[in-house]
CSV table of C-alpha atoms in Angstrom, one decimal:
chain,number,residue,atom,x,y,z
A,1,MET,CA,14.3,9.2,-4.0
A,2,THR,CA,17.9,7.8,-5.4
A,3,ASP,CA,19.5,9.5,-8.5
A,4,ASN,CA,18.8,6.9,-11.0
A,5,ALA,CA,15.4,6.2,-10.0
A,6,ALA,CA,12.7,7.6,-12.5
A,7,PRO,CA,10.5,10.9,-11.3
A,8,HIS,CA,7.1,9.3,-9.1
A,9,GLY,CA,4.3,9.4,-12.0
A,10,THR,CA,6.2,7.3,-14.2
A,11,GLU,CA,6.4,4.0,-12.1
A,12,PRO,CA,4.4,1.4,-12.5
A,13,THR,CA,4.6,-0.2,-9.2
A,14,LEU,CA,4.5,3.3,-7.2
A,15,GLU,CA,1.5,4.5,-9.3
A,16,ALA,CA,-0.5,0.8,-8.7
A,17,LEU,CA,0.0,1.1,-5.1
A,18,ALA,CA,-0.8,4.5,-5.0
A,19,ALA,CA,-4.0,3.6,-6.9
A,20,ALA,CA,-4.9,1.0,-4.6
A,21,GLY,CA,-4.7,3.5,-1.6
A,22,PHE,CA,-1.2,3.5,-0.5
A,23,ASP,CA,0.3,6.7,0.8
A,24,VAL,CA,3.5,6.0,-1.6
A,25,ASP,CA,4.6,9.8,-1.0
A,26,ALA,CA,5.0,9.0,2.9
A,27,LEU,CA,7.6,6.2,2.2
A,28,SER,CA,11.4,6.8,2.8
A,29,ASP,CA,13.5,6.8,-0.6
A,30,GLU,CA,14.7,3.2,0.6
A,31,GLN,CA,11.4,1.7,1.0
A,32,GLN,CA,10.5,3.3,-2.4
A,33,ASP,CA,13.4,1.2,-4.1
A,34,VAL,CA,11.9,-2.0,-1.8
A,35,VAL,CA,8.4,-1.2,-3.7
A,36,ARG,CA,10.1,-0.5,-6.7
A,37,ALA,CA,11.7,-4.2,-6.6
A,38,LEU,CA,8.4,-6.0,-6.2
A,39,THR,CA,7.7,-9.0,-8.7
A,40,PRO,CA,4.3,-8.5,-10.3
A,41,ASP,CA,2.8,-11.3,-7.9
A,42,GLU,CA,4.1,-9.4,-5.0
A,43,LEU,CA,2.7,-6.1,-6.1
A,44,ALA,CA,-0.7,-8.0,-7.3
A,45,LEU,CA,-0.8,-9.6,-3.1
A,46,LEU,CA,-0.4,-6.2,-1.6
A,47,VAL,CA,-2.6,-4.7,-3.9
A,48,ASP,CA,-5.3,-7.5,-3.0
A,49,ILE,CA,-5.0,-7.5,0.6
A,50,ARG,CA,-5.1,-3.6,0.6
A,51,GLY,CA,-8.7,-4.1,-1.2
A,52,ARG,CA,-9.9,-6.7,1.3
A,53,LEU,CA,-8.7,-4.7,4.6
A,54,ASP,CA,-10.6,-1.7,3.1
A,55,ALA,CA,-13.7,-3.6,2.0
A,56,ALA,CA,-13.6,-5.2,5.7
A,57,ALA,CA,-13.1,-1.5,7.2
A,58,PRO,CA,-16.4,-0.4,7.7
A,59,GLU,CA,-17.6,-3.6,9.4
A,60,VAL,CA,-14.6,-3.3,11.5
A,61,GLN,CA,-15.2,0.2,12.4
A,62,ALA,CA,-19.0,-1.0,13.1
A,63,HIS,CA,-18.1,-3.5,15.4
A,64,ALA,CA,-15.4,-0.9,17.4
A,65,ASP,CA,-18.4,1.8,17.7
A,66,VAL,CA,-21.2,-0.7,19.4
A,67,ALA,CA,-18.3,-2.1,21.6
A,68,GLY,CA,-16.2,0.3,22.4
A,69,GLY,CA,-13.5,-1.4,20.7
A,70,ALA,CA,-13.6,-3.9,23.5
A,71,LEU,CA,-13.4,-6.9,21.0
A,72,PHE,CA,-11.0,-5.5,18.5
């Protein structure tokens, strides 16, 4: 984290992504800076995409288990 950045836990963008299931603690300082600069629309898009991926995960996983991953 950069010296002028707020500590984790007080950053709405990082908190929103963490609440959506992103492992923001695994991001480098530079990547966290990029996340902090996201517009509200960009943040909403990332959260939406993550939600859709998570919703599809069990179905995709089931197909992989049945087909041995041959289709995916």
